[in-house]
mmCIF file of N, CA and C in Angstrom:
data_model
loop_
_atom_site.group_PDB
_atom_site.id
_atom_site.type_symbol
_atom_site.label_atom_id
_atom_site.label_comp_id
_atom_site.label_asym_id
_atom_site.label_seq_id
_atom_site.Cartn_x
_atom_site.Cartn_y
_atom_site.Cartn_z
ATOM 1 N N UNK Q 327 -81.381 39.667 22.551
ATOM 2 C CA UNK Q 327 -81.045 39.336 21.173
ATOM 3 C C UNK Q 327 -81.026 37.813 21.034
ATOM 4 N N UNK Q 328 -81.659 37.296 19.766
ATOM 5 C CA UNK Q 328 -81.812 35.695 19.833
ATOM 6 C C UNK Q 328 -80.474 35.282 19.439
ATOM 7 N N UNK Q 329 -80.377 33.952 19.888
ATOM 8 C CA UNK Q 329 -78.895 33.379 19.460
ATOM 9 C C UNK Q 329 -78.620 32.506 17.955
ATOM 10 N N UNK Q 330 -77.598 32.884 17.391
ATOM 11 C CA UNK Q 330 -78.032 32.763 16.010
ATOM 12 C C UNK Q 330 -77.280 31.189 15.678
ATOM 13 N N UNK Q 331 -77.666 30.294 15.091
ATOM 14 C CA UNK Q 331 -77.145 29.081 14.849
ATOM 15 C C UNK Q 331 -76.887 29.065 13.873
ATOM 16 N N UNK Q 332 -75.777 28.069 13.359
ATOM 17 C CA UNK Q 332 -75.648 28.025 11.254
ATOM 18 C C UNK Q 332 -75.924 26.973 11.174
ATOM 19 N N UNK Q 333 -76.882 26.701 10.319
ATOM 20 C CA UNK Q 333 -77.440 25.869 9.723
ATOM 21 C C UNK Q 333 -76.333 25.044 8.377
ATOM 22 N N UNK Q 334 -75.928 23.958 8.253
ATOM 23 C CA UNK Q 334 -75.195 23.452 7.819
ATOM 24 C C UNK Q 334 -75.776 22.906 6.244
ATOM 25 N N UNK Q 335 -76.974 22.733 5.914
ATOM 26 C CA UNK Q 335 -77.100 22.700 4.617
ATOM 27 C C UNK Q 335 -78.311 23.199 3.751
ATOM 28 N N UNK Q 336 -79.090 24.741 5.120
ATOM 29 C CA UNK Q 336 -80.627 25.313 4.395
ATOM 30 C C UNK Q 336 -79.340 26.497 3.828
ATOM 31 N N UNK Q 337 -80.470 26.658 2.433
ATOM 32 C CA UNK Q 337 -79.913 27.567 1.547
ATOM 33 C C UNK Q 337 -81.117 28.518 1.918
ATOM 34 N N UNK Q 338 -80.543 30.091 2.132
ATOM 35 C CA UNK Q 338 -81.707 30.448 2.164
ATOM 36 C C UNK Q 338 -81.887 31.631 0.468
ATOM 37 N N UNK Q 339 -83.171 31.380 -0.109
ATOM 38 C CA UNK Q 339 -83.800 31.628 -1.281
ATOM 39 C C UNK Q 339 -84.380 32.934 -1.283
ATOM 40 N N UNK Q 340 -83.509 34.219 -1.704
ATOM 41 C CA UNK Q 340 -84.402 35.120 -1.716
ATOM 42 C C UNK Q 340 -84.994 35.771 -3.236
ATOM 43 N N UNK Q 341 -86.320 35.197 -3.726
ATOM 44 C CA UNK Q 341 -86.478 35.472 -4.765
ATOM 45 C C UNK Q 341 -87.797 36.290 -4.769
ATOM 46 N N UNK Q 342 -88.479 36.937 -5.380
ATOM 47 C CA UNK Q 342 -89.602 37.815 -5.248
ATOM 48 C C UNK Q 342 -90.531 37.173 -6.172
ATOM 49 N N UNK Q 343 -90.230 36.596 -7.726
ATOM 50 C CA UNK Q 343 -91.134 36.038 -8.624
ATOM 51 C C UNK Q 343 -91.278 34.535 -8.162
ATOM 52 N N UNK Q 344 -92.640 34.408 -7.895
ATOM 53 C CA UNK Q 344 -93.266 33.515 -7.408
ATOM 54 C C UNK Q 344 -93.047 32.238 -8.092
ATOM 55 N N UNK Q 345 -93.125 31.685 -9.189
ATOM 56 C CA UNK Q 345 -92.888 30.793 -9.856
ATOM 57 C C UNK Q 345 -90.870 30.612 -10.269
ATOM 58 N N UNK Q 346 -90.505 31.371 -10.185
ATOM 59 C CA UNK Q 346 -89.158 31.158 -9.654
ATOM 60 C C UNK Q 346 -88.265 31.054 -8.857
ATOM 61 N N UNK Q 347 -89.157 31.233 -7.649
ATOM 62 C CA UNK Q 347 -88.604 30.744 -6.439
ATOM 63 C C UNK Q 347 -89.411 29.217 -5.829
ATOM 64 N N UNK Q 348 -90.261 29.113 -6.677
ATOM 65 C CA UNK Q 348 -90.943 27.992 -6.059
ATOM 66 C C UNK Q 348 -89.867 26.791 -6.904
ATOM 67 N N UNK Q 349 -90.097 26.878 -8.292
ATOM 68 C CA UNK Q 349 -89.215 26.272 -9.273
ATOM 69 C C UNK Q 349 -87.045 25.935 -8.513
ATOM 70 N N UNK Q 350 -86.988 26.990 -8.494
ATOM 71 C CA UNK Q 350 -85.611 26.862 -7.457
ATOM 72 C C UNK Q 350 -85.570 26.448 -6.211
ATOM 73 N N UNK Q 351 -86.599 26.427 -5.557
ATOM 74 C CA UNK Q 351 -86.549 25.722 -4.173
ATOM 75 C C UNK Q 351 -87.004 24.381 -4.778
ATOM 76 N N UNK Q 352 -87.405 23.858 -5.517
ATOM 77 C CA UNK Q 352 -88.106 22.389 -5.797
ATOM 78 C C UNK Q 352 -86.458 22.187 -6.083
ATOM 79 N N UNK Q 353 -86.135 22.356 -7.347
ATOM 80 C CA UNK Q 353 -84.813 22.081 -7.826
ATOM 81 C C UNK Q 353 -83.536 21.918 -6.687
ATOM 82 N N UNK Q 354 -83.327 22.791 -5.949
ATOM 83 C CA UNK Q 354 -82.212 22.530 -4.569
ATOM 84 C C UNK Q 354 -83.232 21.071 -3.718
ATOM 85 N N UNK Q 355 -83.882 21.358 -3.614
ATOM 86 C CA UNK Q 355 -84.453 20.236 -2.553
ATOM 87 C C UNK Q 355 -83.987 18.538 -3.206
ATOM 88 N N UNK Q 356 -84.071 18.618 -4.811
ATOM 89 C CA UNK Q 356 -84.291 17.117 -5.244
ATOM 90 C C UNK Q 356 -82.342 17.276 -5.396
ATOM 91 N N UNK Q 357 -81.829 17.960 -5.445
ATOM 92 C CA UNK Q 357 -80.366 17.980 -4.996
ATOM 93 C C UNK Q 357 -79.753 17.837 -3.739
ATOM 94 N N UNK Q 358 -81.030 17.782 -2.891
ATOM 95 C CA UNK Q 358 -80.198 17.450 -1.530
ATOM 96 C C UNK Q 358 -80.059 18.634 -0.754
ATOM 97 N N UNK Q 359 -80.521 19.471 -1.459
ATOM 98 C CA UNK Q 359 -80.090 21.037 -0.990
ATOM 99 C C UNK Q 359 -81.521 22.058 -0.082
ATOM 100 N N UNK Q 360 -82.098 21.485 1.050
ATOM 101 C CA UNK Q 360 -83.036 22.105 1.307
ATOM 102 C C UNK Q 360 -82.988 23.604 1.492
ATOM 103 N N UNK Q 361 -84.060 24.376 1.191
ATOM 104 C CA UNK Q 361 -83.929 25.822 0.995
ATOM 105 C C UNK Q 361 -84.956 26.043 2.005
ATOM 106 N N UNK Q 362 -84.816 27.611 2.352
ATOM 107 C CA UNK Q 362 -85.558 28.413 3.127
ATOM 108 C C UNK Q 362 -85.885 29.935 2.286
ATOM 109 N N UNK Q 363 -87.582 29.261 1.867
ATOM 110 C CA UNK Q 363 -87.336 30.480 0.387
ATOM 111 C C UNK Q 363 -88.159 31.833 0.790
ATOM 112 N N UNK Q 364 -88.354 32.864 0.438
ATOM 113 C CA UNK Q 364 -88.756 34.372 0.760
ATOM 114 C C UNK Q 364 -88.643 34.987 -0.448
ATOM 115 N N UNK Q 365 -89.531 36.138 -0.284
ATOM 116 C CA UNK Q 365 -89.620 36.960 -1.323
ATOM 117 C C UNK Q 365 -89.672 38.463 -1.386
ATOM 118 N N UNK Q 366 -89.324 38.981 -0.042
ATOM 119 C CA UNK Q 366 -88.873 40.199 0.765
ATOM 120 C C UNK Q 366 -87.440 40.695 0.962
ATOM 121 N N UNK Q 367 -87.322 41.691 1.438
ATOM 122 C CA UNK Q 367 -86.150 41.667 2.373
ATOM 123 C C UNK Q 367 -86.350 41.864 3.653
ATOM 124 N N UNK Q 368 -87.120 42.530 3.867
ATOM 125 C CA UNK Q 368 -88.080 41.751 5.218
ATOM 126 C C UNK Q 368 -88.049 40.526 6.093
ATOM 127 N N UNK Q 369 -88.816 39.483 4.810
ATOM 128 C CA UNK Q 369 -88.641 38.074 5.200
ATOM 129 C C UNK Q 369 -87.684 37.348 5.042
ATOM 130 N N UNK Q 370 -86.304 38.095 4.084
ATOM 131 C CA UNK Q 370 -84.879 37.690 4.268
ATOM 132 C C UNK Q 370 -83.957 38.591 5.982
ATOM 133 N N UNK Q 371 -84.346 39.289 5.981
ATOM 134 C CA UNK Q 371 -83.730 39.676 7.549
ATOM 135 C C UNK Q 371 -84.429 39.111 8.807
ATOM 136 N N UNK Q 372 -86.045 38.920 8.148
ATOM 137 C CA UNK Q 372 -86.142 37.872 9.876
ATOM 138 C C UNK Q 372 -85.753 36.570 9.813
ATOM 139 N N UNK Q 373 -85.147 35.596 8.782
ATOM 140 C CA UNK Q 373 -84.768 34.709 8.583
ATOM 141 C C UNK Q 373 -83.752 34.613 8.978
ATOM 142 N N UNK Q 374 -82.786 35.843 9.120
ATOM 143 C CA UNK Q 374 -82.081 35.682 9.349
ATOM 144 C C UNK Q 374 -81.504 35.801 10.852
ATOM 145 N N UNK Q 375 -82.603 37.124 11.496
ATOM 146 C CA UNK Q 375 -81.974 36.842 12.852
ATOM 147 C C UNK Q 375 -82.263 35.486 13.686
ATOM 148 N N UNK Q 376 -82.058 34.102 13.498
ATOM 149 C CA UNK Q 376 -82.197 32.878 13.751
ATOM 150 C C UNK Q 376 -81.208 32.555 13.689
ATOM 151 N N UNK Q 377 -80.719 32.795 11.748
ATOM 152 C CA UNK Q 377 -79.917 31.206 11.552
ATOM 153 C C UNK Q 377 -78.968 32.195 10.796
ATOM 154 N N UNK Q 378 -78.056 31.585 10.174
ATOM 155 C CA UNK Q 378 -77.096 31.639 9.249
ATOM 156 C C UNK Q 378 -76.900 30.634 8.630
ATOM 157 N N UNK Q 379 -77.713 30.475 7.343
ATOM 158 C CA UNK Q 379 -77.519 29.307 6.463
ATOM 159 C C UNK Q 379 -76.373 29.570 5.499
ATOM 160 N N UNK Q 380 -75.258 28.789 5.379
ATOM 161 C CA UNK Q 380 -74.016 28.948 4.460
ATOM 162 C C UNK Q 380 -73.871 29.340 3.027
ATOM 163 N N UNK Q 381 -75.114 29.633 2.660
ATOM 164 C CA UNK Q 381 -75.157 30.184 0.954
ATOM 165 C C UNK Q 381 -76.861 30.977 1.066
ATOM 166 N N UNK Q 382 -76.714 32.296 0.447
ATOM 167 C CA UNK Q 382 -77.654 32.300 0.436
ATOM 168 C C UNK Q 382 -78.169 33.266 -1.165
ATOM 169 N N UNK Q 383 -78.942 32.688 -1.744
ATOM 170 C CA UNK Q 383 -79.486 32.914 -3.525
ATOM 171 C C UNK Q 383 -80.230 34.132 -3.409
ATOM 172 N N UNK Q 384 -79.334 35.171 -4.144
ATOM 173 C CA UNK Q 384 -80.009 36.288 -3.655
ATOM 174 C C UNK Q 384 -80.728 37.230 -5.215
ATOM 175 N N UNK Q 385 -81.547 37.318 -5.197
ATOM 176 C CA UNK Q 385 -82.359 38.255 -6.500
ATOM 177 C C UNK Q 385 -81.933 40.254 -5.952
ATOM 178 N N UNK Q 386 -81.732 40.741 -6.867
ATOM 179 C CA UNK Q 386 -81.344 42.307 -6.903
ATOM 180 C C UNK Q 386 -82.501 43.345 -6.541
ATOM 181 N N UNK Q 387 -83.609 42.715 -7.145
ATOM 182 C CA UNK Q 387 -84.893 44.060 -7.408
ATOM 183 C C UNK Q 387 -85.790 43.174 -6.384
ATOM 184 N N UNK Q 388 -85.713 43.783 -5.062
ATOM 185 C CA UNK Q 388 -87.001 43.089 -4.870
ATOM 186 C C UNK Q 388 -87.604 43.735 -4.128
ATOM 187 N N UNK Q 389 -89.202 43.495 -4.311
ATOM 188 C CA UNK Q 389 -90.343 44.604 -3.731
ATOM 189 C C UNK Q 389 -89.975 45.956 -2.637
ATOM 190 N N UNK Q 390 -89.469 45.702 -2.002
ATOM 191 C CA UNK Q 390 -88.871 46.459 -0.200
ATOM 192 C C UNK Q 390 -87.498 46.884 -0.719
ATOM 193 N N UNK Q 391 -86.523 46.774 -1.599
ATOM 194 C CA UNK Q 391 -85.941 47.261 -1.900
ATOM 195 C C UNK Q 391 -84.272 46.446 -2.457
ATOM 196 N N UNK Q 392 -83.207 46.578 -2.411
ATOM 197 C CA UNK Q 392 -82.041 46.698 -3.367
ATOM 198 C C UNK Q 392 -81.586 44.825 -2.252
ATOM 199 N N UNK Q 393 -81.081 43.759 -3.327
ATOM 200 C CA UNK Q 393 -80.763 42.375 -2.629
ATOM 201 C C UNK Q 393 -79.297 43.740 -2.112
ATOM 202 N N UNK Q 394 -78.570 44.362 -2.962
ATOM 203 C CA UNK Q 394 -77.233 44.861 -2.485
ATOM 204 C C UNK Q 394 -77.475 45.509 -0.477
ATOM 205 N N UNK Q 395 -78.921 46.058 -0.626
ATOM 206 C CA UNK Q 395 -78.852 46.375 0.783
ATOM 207 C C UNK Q 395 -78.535 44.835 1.840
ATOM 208 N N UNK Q 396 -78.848 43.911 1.561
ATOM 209 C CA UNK Q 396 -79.078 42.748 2.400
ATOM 210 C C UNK Q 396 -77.523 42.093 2.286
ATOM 211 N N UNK Q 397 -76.687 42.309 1.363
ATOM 212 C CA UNK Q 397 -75.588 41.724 0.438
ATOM 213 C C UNK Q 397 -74.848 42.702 1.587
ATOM 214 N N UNK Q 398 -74.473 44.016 1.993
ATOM 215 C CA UNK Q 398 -74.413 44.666 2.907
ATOM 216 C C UNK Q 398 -73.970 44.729 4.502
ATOM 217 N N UNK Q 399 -75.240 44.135 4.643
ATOM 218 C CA UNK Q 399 -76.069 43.404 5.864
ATOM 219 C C UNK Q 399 -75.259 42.514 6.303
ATOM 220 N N UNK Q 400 -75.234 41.737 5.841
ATOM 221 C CA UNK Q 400 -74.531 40.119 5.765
ATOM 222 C C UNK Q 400 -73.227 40.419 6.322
ATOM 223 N N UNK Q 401 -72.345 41.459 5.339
ATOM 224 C CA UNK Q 401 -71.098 41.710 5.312
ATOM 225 C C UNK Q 401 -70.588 42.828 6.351
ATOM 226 N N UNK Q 402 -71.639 43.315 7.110
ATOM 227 C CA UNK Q 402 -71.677 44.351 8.449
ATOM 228 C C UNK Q 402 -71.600 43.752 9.826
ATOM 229 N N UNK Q 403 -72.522 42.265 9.407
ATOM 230 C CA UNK Q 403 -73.004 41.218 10.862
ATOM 231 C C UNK Q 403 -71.955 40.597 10.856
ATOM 232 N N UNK Q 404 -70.823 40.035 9.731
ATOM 233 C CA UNK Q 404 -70.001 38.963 9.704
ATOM 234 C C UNK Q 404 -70.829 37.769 9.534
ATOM 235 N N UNK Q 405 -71.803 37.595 9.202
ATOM 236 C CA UNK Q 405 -72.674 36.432 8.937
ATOM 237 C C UNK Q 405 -71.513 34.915 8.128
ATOM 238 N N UNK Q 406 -71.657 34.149 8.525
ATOM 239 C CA UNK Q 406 -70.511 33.240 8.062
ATOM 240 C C UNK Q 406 -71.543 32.646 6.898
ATOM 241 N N UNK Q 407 -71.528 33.206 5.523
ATOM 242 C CA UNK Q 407 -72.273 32.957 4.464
ATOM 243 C C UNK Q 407 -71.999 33.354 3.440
ATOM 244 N N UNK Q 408 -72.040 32.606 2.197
ATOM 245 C CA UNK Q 408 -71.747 33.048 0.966
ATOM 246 C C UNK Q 408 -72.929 33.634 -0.063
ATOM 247 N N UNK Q 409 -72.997 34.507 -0.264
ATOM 248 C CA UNK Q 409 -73.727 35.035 -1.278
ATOM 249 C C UNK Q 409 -73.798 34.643 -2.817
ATOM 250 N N UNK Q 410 -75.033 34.252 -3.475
ATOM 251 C CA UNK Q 410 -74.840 34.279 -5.037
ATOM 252 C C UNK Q 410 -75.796 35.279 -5.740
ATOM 253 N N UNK Q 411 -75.627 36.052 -6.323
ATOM 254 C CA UNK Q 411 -76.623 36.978 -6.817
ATOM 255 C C UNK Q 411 -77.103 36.725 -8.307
ATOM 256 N N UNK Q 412 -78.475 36.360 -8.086
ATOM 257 C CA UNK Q 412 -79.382 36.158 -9.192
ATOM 258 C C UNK Q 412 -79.928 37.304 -9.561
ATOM 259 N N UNK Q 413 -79.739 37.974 -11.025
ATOM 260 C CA UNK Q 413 -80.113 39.409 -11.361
ATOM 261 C C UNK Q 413 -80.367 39.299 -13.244
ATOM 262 N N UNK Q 414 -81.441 39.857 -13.501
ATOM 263 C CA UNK Q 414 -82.080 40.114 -14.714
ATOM 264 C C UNK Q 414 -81.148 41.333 -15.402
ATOM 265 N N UNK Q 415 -80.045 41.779 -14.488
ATOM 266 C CA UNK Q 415 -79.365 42.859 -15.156
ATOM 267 C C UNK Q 415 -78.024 42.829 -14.839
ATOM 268 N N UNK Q 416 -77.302 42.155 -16.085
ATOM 269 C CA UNK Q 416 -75.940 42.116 -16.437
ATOM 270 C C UNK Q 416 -74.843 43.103 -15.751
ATOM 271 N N UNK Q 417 -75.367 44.029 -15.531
ATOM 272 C CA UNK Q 417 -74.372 45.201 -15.347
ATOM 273 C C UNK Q 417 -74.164 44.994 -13.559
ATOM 274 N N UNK Q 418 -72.865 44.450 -13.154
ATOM 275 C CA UNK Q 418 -72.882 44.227 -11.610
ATOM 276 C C UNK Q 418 -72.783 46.139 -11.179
ATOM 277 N N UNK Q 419 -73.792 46.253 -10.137
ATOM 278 C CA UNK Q 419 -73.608 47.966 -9.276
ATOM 279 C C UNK Q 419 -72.705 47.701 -8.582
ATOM 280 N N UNK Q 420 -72.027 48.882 -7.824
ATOM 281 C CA UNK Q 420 -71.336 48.759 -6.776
ATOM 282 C C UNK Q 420 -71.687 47.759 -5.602
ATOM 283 N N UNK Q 421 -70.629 47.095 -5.630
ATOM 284 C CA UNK Q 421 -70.931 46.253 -4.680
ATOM 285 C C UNK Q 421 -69.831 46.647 -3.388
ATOM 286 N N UNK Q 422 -70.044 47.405 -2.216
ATOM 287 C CA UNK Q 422 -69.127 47.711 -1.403
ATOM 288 C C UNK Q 422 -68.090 46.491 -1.125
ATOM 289 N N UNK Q 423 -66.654 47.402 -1.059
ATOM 290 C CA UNK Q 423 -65.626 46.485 -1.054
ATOM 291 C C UNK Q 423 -65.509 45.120 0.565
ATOM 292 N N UNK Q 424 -66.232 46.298 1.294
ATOM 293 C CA UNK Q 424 -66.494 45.566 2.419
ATOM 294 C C UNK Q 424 -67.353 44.192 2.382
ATOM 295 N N UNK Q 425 -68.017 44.188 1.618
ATOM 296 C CA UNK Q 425 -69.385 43.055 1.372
ATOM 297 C C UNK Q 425 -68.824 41.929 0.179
ATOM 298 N N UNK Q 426 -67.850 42.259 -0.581
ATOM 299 C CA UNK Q 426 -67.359 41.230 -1.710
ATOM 300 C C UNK Q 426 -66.633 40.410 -0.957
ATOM 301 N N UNK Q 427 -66.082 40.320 0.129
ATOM 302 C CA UNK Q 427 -65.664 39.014 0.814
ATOM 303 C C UNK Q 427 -66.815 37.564 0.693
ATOM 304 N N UNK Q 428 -67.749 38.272 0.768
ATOM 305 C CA UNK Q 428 -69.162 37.424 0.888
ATOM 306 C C UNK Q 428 -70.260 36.960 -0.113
ATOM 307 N N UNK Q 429 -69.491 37.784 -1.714
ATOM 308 C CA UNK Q 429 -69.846 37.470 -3.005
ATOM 309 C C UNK Q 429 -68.925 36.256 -3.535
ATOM 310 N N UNK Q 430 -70.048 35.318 -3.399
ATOM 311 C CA UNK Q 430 -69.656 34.206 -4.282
ATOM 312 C C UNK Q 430 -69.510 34.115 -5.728
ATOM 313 N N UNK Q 431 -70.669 34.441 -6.425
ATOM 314 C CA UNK Q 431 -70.918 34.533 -7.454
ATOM 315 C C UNK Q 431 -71.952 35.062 -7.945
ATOM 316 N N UNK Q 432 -71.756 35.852 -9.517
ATOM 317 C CA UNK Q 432 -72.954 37.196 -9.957
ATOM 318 C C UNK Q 432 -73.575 36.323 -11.420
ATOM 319 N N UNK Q 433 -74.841 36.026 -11.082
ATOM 320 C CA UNK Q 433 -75.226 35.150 -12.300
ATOM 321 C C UNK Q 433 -76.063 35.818 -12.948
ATOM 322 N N UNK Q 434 -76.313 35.750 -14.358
ATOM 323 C CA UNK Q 434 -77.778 37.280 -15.155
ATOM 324 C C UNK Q 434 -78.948 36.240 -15.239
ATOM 325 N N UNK Q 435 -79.903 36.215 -15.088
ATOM 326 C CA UNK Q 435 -81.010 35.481 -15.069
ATOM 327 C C UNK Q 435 -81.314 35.557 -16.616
ATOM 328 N N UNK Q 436 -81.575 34.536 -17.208
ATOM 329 C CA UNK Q 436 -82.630 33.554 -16.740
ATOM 330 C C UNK Q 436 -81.176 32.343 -16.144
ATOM 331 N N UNK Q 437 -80.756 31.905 -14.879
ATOM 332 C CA UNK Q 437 -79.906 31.622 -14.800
ATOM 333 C C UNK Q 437 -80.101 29.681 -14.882
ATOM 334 N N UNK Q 438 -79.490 29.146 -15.448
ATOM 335 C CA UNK Q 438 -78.989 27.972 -15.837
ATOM 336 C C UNK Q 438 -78.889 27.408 -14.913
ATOM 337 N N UNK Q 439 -80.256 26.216 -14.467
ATOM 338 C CA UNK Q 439 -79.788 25.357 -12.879
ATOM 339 C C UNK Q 439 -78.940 24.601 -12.546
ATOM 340 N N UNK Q 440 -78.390 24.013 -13.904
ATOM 341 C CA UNK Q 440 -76.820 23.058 -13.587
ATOM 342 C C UNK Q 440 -75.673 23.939 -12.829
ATOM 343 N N UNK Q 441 -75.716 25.362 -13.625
ATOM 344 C CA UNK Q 441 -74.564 25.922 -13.746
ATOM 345 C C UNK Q 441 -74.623 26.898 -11.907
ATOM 346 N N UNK Q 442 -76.458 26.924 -11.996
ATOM 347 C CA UNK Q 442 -76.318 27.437 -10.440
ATOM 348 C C UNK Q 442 -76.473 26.152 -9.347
ATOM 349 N N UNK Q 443 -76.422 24.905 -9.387
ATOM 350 C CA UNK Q 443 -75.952 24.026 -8.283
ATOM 351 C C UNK Q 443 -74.435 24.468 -8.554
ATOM 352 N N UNK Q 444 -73.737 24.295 -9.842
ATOM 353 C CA UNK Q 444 -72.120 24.290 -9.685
ATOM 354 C C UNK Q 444 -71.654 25.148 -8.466
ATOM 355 N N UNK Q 445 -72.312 26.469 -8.570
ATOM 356 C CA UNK Q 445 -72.232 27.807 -7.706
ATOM 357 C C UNK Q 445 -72.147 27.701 -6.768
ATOM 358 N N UNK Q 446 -73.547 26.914 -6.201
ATOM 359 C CA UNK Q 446 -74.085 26.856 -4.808
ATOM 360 C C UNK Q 446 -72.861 25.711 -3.573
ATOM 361 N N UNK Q 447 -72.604 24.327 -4.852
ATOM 362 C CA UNK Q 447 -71.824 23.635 -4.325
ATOM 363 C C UNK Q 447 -69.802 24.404 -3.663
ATOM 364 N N UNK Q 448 -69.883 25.360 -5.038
ATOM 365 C CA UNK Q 448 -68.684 25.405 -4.728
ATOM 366 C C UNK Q 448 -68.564 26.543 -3.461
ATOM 367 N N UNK Q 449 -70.065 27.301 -3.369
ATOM 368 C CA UNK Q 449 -69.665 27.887 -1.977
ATOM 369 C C UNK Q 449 -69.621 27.431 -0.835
ATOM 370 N N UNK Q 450 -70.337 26.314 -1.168
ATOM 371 C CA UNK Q 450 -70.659 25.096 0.601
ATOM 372 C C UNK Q 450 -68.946 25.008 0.427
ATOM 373 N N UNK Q 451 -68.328 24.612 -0.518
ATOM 374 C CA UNK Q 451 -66.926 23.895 -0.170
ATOM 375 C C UNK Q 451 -65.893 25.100 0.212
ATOM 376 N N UNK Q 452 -65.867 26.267 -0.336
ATOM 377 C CA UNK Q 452 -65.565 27.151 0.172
ATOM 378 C C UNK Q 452 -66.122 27.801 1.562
ATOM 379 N N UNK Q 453 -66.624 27.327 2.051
ATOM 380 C CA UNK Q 453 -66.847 27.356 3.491
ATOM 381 C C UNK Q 453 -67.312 29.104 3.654
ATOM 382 N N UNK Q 454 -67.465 29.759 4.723
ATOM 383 C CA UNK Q 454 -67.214 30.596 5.172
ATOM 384 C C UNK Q 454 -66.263 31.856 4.937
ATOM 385 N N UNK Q 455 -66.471 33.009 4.936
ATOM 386 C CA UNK Q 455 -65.410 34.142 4.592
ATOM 387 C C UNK Q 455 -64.653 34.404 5.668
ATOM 388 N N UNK Q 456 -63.586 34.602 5.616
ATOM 389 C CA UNK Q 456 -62.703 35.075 6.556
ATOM 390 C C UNK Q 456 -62.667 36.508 7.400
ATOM 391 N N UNK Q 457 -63.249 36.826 8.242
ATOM 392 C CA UNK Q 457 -63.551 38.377 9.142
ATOM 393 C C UNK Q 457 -62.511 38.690 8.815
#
């Protein structure tokens, strides 16, 4: 099993629409905020067995299936990371009680980039979830 490092300021980007994840990774980068962007959940779980980047921008519907499965994931591994969920649909699903330690924040797309650095910053400062 590889050994997993945390990365102290890659955000990792899981968005599926191409021009909005390119657009949001440009935007974190000129903030200082380098990203590690994907458009799977696939290419969000091999990303992840590496690293653990401290926030990670997560979209709901994507191709391979539910961001909540990966939202899950996170919250099964103990991954020391905060979640923000970017979603075109207002209505939050169940989000297992086990995995909301690791929900930062639930934003409805088309989401507002001031208001998602505010997000992103206040999970870096909030550090880590508590096992």
């Amino acid at each position: 099993m590889p050994v997993m490092t945390v990365e102290a300021t890659q955000i990792l980007l899981v968005e599926d629409d191409d021009s909005v994840r390119r657009s949001l990774a440009e935007f974190l980068e000129d903030h200082a905020l380098p990203s590690t962007a994907v458009e799977t959940l696939a290419e969000a779980r091999q990303a992840l067995e590496h690293r653990a980047p401290p926030v990670c921008l997560l979209d709901m519907n994507l191709p391979d299936g539910s961001g909540i499965d990966l939202l899950s994931e996170i919250a099964r591994r103990r991954l020391p990371m905060r979640v923000i969920v970017m979603t075109a649909y207002p209505v939050r699903p169940l989000v297992p009680d086990f995995a909301m330690r690791h929900l930062s924040a639930w934003m409805t797309k088309p989401v507002a980039p001031e208001q998602l650095l505010t997000e992103v910053r206040t999970a870096l400062l909030r550090g880590p979830p508590v096992p």
